[in-house]
Short mmCIF file of C-alpha atoms in Angstrom, two decimals:
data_model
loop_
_atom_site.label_atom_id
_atom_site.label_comp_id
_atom_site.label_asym_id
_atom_site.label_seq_id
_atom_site.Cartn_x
_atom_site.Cartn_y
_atom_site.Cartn_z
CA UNK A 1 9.56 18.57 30.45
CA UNK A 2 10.35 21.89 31.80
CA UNK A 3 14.16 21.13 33.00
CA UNK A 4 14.39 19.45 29.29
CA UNK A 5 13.59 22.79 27.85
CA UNK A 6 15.82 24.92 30.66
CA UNK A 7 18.90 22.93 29.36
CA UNK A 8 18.08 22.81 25.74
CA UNK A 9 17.63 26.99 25.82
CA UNK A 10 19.94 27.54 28.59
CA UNK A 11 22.81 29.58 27.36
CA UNK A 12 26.44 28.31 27.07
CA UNK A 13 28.68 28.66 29.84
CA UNK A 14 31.70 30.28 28.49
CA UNK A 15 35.37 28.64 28.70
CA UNK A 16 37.58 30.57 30.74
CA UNK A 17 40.98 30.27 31.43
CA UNK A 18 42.25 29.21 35.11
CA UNK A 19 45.25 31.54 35.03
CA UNK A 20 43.91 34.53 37.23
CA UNK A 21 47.22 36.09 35.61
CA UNK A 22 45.59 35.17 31.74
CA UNK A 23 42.12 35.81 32.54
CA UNK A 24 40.15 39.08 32.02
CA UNK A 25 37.33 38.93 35.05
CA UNK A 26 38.02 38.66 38.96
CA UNK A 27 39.49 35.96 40.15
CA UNK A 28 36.60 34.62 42.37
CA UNK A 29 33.49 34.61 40.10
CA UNK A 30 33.04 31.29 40.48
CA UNK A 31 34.24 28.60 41.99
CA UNK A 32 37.97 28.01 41.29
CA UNK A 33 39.20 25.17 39.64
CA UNK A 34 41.70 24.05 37.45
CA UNK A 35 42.10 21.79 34.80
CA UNK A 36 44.78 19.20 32.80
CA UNK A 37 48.11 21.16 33.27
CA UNK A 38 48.64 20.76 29.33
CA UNK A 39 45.66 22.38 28.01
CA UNK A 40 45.76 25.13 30.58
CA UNK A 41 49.43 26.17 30.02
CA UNK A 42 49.05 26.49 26.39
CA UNK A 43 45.58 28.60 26.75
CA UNK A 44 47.89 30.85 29.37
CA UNK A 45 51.20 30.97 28.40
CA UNK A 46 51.30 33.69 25.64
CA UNK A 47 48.69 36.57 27.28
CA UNK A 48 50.86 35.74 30.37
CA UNK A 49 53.95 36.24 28.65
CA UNK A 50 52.54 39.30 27.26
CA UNK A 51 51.76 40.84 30.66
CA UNK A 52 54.71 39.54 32.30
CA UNK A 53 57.31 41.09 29.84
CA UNK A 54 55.12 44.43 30.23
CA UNK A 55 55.59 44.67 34.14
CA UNK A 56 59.06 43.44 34.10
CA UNK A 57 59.82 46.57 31.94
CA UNK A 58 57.61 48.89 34.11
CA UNK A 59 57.11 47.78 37.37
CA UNK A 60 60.32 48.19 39.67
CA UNK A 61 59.12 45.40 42.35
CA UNK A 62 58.64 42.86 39.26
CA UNK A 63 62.17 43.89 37.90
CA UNK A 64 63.73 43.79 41.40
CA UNK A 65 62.43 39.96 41.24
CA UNK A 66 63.14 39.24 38.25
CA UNK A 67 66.84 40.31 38.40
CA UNK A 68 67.56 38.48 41.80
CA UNK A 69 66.04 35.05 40.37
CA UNK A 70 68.47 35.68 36.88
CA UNK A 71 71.45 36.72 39.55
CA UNK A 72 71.16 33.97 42.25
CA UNK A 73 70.62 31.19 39.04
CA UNK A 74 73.50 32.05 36.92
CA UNK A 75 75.79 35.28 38.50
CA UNK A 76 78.58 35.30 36.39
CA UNK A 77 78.47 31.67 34.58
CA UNK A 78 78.04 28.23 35.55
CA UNK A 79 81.21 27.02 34.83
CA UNK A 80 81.41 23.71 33.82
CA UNK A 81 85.00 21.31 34.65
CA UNK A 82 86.17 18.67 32.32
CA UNK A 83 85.46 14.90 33.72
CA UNK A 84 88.13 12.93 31.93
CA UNK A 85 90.26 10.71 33.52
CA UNK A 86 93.70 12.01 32.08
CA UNK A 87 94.82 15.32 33.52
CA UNK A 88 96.55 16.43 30.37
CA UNK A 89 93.77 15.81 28.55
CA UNK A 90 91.47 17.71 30.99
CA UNK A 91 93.53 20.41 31.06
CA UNK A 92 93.46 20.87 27.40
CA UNK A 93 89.55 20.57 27.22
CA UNK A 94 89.22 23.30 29.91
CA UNK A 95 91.66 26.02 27.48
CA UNK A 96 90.22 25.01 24.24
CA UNK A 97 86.31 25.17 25.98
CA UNK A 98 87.83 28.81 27.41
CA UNK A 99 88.78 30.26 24.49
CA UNK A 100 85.10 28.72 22.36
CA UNK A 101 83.01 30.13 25.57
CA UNK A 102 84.44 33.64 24.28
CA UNK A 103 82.75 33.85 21.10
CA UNK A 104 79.97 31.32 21.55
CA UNK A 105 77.37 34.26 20.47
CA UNK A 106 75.86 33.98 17.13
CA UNK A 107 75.40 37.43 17.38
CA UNK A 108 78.78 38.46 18.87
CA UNK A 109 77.68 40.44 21.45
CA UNK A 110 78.78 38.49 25.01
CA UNK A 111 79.98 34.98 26.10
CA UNK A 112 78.80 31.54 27.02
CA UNK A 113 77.94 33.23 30.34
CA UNK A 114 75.87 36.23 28.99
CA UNK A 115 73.60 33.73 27.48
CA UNK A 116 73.14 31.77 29.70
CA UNK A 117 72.20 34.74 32.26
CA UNK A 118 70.22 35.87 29.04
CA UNK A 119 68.39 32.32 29.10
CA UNK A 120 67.78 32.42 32.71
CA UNK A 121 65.77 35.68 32.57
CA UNK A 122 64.02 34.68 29.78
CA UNK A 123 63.05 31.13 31.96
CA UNK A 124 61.91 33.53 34.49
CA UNK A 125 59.89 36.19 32.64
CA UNK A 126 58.50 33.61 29.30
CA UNK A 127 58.54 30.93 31.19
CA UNK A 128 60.68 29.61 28.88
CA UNK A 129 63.76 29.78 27.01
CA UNK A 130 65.16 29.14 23.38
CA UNK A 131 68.62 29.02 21.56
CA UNK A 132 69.24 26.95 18.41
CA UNK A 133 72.75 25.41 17.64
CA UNK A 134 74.37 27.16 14.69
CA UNK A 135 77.81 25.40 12.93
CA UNK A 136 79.28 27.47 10.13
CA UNK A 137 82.45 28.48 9.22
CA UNK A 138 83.45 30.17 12.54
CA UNK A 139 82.69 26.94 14.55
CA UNK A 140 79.50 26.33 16.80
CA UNK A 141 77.33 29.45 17.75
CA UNK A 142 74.35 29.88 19.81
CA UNK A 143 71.56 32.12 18.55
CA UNK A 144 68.74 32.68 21.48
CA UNK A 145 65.20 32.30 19.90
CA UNK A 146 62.49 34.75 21.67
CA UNK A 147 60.10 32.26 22.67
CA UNK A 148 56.90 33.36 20.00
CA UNK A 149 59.34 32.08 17.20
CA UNK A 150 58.32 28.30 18.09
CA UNK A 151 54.83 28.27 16.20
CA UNK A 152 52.09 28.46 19.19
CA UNK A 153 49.42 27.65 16.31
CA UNK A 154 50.88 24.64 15.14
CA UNK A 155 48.92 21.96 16.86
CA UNK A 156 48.05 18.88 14.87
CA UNK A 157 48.81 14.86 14.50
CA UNK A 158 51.42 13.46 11.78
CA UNK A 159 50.86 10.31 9.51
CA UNK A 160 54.05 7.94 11.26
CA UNK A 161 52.08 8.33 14.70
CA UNK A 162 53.92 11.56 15.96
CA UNK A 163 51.93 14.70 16.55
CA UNK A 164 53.32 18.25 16.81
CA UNK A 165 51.55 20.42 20.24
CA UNK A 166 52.50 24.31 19.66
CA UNK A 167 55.13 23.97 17.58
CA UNK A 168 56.75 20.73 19.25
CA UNK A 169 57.50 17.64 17.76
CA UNK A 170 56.73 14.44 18.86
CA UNK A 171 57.12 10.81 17.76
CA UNK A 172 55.06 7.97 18.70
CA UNK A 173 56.62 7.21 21.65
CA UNK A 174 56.18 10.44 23.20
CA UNK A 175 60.08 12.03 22.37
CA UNK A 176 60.85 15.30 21.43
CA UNK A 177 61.92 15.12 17.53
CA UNK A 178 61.88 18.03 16.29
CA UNK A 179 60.77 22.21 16.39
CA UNK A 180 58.64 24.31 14.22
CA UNK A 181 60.27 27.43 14.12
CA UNK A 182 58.66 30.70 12.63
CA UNK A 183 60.65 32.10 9.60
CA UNK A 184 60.88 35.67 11.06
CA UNK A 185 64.28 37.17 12.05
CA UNK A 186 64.38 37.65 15.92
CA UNK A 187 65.45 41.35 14.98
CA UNK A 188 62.00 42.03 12.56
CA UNK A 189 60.27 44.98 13.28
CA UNK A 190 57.21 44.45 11.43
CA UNK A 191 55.42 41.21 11.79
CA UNK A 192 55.34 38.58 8.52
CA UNK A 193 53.77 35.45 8.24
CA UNK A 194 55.02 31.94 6.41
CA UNK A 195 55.45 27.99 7.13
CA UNK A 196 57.31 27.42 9.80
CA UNK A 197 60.91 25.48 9.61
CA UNK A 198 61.31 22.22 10.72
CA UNK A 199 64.58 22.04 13.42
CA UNK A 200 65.68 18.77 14.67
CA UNK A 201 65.52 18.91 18.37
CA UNK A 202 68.98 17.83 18.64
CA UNK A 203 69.88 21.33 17.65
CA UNK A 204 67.17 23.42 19.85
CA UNK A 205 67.86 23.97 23.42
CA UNK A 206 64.52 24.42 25.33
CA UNK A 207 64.65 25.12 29.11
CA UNK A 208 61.54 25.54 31.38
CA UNK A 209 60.56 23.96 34.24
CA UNK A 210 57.23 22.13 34.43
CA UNK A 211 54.15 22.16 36.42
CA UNK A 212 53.12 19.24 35.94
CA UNK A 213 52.98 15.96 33.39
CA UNK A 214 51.92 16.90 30.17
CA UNK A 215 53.13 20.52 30.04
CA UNK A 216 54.97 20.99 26.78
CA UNK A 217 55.11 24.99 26.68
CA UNK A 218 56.20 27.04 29.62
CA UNK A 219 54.64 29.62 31.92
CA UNK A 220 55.92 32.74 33.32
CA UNK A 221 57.29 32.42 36.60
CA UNK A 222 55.06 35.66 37.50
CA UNK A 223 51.91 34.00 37.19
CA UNK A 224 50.89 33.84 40.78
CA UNK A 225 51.82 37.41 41.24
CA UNK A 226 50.82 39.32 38.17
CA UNK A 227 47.36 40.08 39.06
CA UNK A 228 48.69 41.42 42.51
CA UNK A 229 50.98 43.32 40.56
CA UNK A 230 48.25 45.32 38.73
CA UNK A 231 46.17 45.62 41.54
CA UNK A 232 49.31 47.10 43.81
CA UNK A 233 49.72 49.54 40.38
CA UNK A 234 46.35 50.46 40.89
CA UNK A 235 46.35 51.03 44.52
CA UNK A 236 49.74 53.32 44.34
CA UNK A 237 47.69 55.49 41.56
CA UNK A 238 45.30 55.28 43.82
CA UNK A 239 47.19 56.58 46.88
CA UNK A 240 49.26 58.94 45.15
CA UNK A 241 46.14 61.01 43.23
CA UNK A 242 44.76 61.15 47.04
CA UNK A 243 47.61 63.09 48.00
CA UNK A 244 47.45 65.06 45.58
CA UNK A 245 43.94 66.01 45.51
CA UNK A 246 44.47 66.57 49.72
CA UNK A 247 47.69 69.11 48.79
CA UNK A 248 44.90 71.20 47.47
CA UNK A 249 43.85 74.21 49.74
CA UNK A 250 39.81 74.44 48.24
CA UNK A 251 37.09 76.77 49.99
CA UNK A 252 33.89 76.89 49.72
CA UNK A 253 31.50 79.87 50.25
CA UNK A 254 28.46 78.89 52.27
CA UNK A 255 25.40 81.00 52.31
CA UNK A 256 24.04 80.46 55.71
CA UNK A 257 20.69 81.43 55.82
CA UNK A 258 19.48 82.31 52.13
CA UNK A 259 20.10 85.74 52.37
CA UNK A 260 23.87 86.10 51.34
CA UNK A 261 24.13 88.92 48.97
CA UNK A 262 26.93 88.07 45.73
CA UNK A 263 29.61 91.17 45.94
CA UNK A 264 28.90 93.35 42.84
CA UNK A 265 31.85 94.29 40.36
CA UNK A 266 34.36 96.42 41.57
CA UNK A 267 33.63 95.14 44.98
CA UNK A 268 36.64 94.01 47.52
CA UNK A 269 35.11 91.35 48.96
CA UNK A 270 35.06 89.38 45.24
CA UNK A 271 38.81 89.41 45.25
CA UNK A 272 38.29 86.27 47.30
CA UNK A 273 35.97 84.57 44.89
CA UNK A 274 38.18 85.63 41.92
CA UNK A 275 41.72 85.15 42.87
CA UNK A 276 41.66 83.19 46.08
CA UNK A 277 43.53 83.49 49.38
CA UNK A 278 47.70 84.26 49.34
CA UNK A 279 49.75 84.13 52.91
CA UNK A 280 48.81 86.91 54.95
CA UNK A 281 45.96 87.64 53.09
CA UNK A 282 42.47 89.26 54.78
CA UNK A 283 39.75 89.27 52.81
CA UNK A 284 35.84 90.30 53.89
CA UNK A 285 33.33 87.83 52.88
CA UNK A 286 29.99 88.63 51.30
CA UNK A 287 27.48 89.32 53.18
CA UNK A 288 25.93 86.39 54.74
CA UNK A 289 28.58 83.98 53.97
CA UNK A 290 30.77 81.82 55.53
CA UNK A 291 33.76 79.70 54.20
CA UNK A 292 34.77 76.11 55.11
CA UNK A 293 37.82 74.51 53.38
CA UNK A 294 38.25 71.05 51.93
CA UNK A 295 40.14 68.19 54.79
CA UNK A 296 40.35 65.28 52.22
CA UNK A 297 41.27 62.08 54.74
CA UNK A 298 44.15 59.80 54.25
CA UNK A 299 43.90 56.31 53.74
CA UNK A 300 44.98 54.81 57.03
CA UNK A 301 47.39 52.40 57.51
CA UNK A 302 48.54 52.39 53.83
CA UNK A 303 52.09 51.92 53.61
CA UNK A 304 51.98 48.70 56.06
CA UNK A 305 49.43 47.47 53.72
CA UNK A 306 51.58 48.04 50.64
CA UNK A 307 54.83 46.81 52.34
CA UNK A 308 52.52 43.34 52.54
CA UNK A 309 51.53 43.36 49.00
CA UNK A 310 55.08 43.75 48.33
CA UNK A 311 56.14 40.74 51.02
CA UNK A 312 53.36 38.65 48.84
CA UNK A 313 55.23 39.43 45.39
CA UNK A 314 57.99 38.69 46.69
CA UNK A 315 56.55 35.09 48.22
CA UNK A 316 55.09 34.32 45.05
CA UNK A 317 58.36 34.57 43.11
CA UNK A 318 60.55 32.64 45.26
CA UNK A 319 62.83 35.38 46.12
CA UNK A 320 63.59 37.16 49.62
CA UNK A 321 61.61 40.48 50.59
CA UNK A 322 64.55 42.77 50.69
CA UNK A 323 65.27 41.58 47.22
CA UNK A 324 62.57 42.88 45.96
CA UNK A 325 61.77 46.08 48.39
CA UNK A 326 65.08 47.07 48.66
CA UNK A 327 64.41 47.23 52.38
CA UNK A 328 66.87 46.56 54.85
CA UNK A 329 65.45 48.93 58.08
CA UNK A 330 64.02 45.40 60.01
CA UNK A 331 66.51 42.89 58.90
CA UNK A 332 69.37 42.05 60.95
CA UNK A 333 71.87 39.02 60.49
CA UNK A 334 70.20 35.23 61.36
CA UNK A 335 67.03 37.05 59.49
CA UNK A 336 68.90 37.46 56.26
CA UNK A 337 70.99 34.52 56.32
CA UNK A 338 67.88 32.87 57.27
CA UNK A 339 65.86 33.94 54.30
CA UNK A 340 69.17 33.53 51.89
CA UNK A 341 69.72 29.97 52.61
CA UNK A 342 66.06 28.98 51.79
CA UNK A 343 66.69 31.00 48.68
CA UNK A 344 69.96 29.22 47.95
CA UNK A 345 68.22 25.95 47.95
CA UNK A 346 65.31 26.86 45.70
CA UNK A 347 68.00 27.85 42.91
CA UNK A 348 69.89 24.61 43.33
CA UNK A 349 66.77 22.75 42.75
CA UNK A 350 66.44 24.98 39.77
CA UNK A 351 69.83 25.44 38.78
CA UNK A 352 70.36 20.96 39.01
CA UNK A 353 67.49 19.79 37.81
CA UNK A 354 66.84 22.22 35.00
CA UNK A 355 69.40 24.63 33.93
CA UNK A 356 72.32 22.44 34.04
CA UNK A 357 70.32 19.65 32.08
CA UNK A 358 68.90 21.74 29.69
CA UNK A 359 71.43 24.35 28.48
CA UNK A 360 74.44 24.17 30.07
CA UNK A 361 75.51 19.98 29.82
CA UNK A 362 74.10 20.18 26.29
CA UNK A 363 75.92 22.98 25.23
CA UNK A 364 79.69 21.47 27.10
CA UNK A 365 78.94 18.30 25.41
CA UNK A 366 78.10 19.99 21.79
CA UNK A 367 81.03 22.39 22.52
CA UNK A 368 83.65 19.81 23.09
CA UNK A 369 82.37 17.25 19.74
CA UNK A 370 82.75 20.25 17.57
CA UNK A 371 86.10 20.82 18.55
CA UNK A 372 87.56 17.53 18.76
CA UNK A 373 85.86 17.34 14.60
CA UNK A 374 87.50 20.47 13.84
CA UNK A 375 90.73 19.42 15.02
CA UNK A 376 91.32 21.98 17.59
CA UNK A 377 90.80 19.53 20.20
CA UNK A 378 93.41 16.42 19.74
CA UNK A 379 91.42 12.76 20.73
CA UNK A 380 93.32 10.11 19.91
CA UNK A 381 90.57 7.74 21.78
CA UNK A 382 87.60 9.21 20.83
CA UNK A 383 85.93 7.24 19.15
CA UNK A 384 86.91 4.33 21.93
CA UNK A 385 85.25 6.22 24.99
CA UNK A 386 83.35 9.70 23.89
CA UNK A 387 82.42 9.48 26.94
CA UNK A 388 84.75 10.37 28.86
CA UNK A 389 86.04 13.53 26.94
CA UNK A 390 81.97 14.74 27.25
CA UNK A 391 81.35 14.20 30.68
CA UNK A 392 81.72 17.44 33.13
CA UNK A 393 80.77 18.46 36.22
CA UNK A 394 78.79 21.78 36.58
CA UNK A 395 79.50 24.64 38.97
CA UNK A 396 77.16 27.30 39.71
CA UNK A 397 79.06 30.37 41.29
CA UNK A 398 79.23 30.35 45.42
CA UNK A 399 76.41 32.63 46.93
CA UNK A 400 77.93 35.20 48.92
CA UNK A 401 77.21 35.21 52.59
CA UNK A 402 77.52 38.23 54.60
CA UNK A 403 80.63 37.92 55.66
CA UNK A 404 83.44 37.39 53.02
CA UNK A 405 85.93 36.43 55.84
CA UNK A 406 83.47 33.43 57.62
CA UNK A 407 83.07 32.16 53.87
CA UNK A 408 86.59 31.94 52.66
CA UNK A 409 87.14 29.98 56.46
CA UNK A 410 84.17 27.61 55.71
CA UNK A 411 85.69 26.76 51.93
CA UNK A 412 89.24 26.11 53.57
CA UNK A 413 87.72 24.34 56.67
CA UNK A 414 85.63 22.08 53.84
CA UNK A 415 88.42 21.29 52.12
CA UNK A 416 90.32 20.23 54.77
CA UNK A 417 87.50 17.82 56.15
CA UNK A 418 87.55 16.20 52.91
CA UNK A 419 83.94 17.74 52.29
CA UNK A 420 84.79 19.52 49.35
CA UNK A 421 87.30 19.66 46.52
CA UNK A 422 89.72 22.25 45.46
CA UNK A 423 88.20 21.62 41.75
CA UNK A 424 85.40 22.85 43.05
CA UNK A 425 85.91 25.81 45.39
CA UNK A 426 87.87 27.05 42.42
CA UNK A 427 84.90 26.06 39.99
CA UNK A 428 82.50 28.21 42.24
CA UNK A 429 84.62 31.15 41.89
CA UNK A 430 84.81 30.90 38.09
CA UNK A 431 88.05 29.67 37.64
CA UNK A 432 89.95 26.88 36.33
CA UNK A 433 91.94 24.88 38.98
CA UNK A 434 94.58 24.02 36.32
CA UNK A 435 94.65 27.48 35.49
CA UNK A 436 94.71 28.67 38.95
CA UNK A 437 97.55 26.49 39.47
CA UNK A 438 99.75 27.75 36.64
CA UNK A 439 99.27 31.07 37.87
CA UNK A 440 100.23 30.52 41.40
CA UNK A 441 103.59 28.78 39.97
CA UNK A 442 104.35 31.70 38.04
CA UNK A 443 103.63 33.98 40.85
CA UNK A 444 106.12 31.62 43.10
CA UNK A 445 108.33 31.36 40.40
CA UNK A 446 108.78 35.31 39.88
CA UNK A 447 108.41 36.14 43.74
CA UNK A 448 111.83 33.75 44.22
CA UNK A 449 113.48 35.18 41.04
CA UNK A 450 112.89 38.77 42.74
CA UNK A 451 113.77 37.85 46.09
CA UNK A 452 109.85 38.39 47.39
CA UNK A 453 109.01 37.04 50.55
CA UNK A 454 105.36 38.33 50.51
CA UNK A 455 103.94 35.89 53.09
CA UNK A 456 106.51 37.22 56.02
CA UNK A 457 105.08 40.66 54.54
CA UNK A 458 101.77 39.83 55.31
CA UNK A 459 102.85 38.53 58.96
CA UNK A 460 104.55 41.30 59.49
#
């Protein structure tokens, strides 16, 4: 009778959330655990978005991180190559793609490659990113969505068997239909509230990369390290008021035995009590007196133990040490090249799997259908094989080595073995290998018209 009572009176446990980055107590007051990756990604994703947006614009070490993930994903542009069979016809996809990848900015202020370096750091910092596909009068546009736009609070199931989960649209089978999209302009300063806008999904681009089945919204890639983030904050406050507090030169009077007499006005020996020591200075102490002076100690051992912190940051985002410390004093060459190549192969997983996917095969494929409707683009066979006019191959710019020299020898060595295209050496570099080719022509063309014999220059 008595445990039927205890559990009938015992209070609730509260819910928490399983994010140590979303919740508000210390991480180890009870026992961890974590639930159903859905459910716990939409309880954390906004308060960790919150945080993680505040100590990417505060916190140098998160910023450092943050900006070496957005560099190593995109650099400047994944540039993707036309697939089709014809090389006339590739040729003419790659200039007319060119010259739309200039103005593909709703907002006209960069490229087809700013966004997608803007989507990247929004991947890394929301956990997610958003554009919708605009076609007006100027041709197709992309207009990048900050990620609180697609309703959170929208939650509920629909009458034809589809459901929407935080502002996502499913239908019965479990495919992405559609997005519910707040009404506010990205630019608002003050806050407004109305229905959200249904967007079919074929116009939304949403990139993220999942934790696990049933994840619909994304999560910050500084989860695992914003806690340790505020914690480091704390402990460089911490360290930096102790030095402070220890550049202070503070005496105190001691009266030794009870009997110390306090100087009277007009006394010399006050001067000490009133105005303190200055170099050189001699003072007599009352009567009785003696003076001992503050030694505040330093914390021992501390910038080893902050160095660490910053080594765990840096673990917990993926990203090499140096690229987030800045330090280079015990690195050498087969360290860095060591930690760059793991590196490398964490952003191809990223950059194959998810970016390409998401944003930039989309975007190449909606690119190319609104020119070839426009006219710009002639396609006499369309409508015969689309496919072939959409397909492209994607190619994220070359990480640089340390040594330019060994990495131009490895491309041409490569190519050579038959281990790599020129298509794509060029591709890596940003280029166009059509392009590329017309130039060097030209540049052959003019050096014989001018009677330039630059390669027995450079022998020379």
């Amino acid at each position: 009778m008595a445990a039927i009572l205890d559990r009938l009176f015992r209070p609730k446990r509260q819910s928490v959330r399983r994010f140590d980055a979303a919740g508000g107590g210390r991480r180890w007051d009870m026992r961890p655990s974590f639930g159903r990756t859905g459910p716990e990604t939409l309880a954390a994703s906004a308060p960790i978005r919150s945080r993680a947006r505040y100590f990417v614009a505060n916190d140098g070490w998160a910023a450092n991180g943050v900006n070496a993930l957005v560099t190593g994903l995109v650099g400047a542009g994944i540039v993707p190559a036309s697939a089709h069979p014809d090389e006339t016809i590739r040729a003419m996809i790659a200039e007319r793609h060119t010259a739309w990848a200039a103005r593909a900015d709703a907002e006209g202020r960069t490229n087809l490659y700013g966004l997608q370096a803007s989507m990247a750091r929004d991947l890394v910092v929301d956990g997610e990113a958003f554009a919708v596909l605009e076609t007006g009068a100027d041709g197709l546009k992309i207009r990048r969505l900050p990620a609180e736009m697609v309703d959170e609070a929208d939650t509920r199931e629909l009458d034809n068997g589809g459901y929407v989960v935080a502002g996502i649209e499913f239908d019965a089978a479990g495919r992405r239909v559609a997005y519910h999209i707040l009404p506010n302009r990205p630019t608002s300063v003050f806050a407004s509230t109305g229905p959200s806008v249904r967007v079919p999904a074929e116009r939304v681009l949403h990139v993220m990369v999942p934790l696990g089945p049933g994840q619909v919204r994304g999560v910050s890639w500084l989860a695992p390290v914003l806690l340790k983030l505020s914690e480091l904050n704390a402990l460089e406050d911490a360290l930096l008021v102790g030095a402070k507090v220890a550049a202070l030169h503070a005496g105190f009077l001691v009266d030794q035995n009870g009997t110390g007499n306090l100087p009277v006005e007009g006394d010399q020996r006050g001067s000490v009590l009133e105005s303190g020591l200055e170099p050189g200075t001699l003072r007599f102490l009352p009567s009785g007196f003696d003076i001992k002076f503050s030694t505040p100690q330093h914390a021992q051992q501390t910038a080893e133990f902050v160095s660490h912190q910053i080594r765990a940051v840096a673990a917990g985002l993926g990203v090499p040490a140096h690229l987030v410390s800045g330090d280079l004093r015990d690195a050498n060459y087969g360290s860095l090249r060591a930690g760059m190549i793991a590196f490398r192969q964490r952003l191809e997983a990223i950059q194959f799997n998810s970016l390409i996917p998401q944003f930039c095969a989309p975007v190449f494929e909606r690119a190319v259908m609104a020119l070839i409707l426009s006219g710009d683009t002639d396609a006499p066979d369309f409508e015969r094989d689309p496919g072939a006019y959409l397909a492209a191959e994607h190619y994220p710019p070359a990480m640089p080595w340390l040594d330019p020299a060994k990495d131009v020898n490895a491309t041409v060595t490569a190519i050579e073995a038959g281990l790599m295209s020129r298509r794509q050496a060029v591709a890596e570099r940003g280029y166009s290998v059509e392009a590329l080719d017309r130039e060097i022509a030209a540049d052959r063309k003019r050096e014989a018209a001018l009677a330039l014999n630059l390669q027995e220059s450079r022998n020379v």
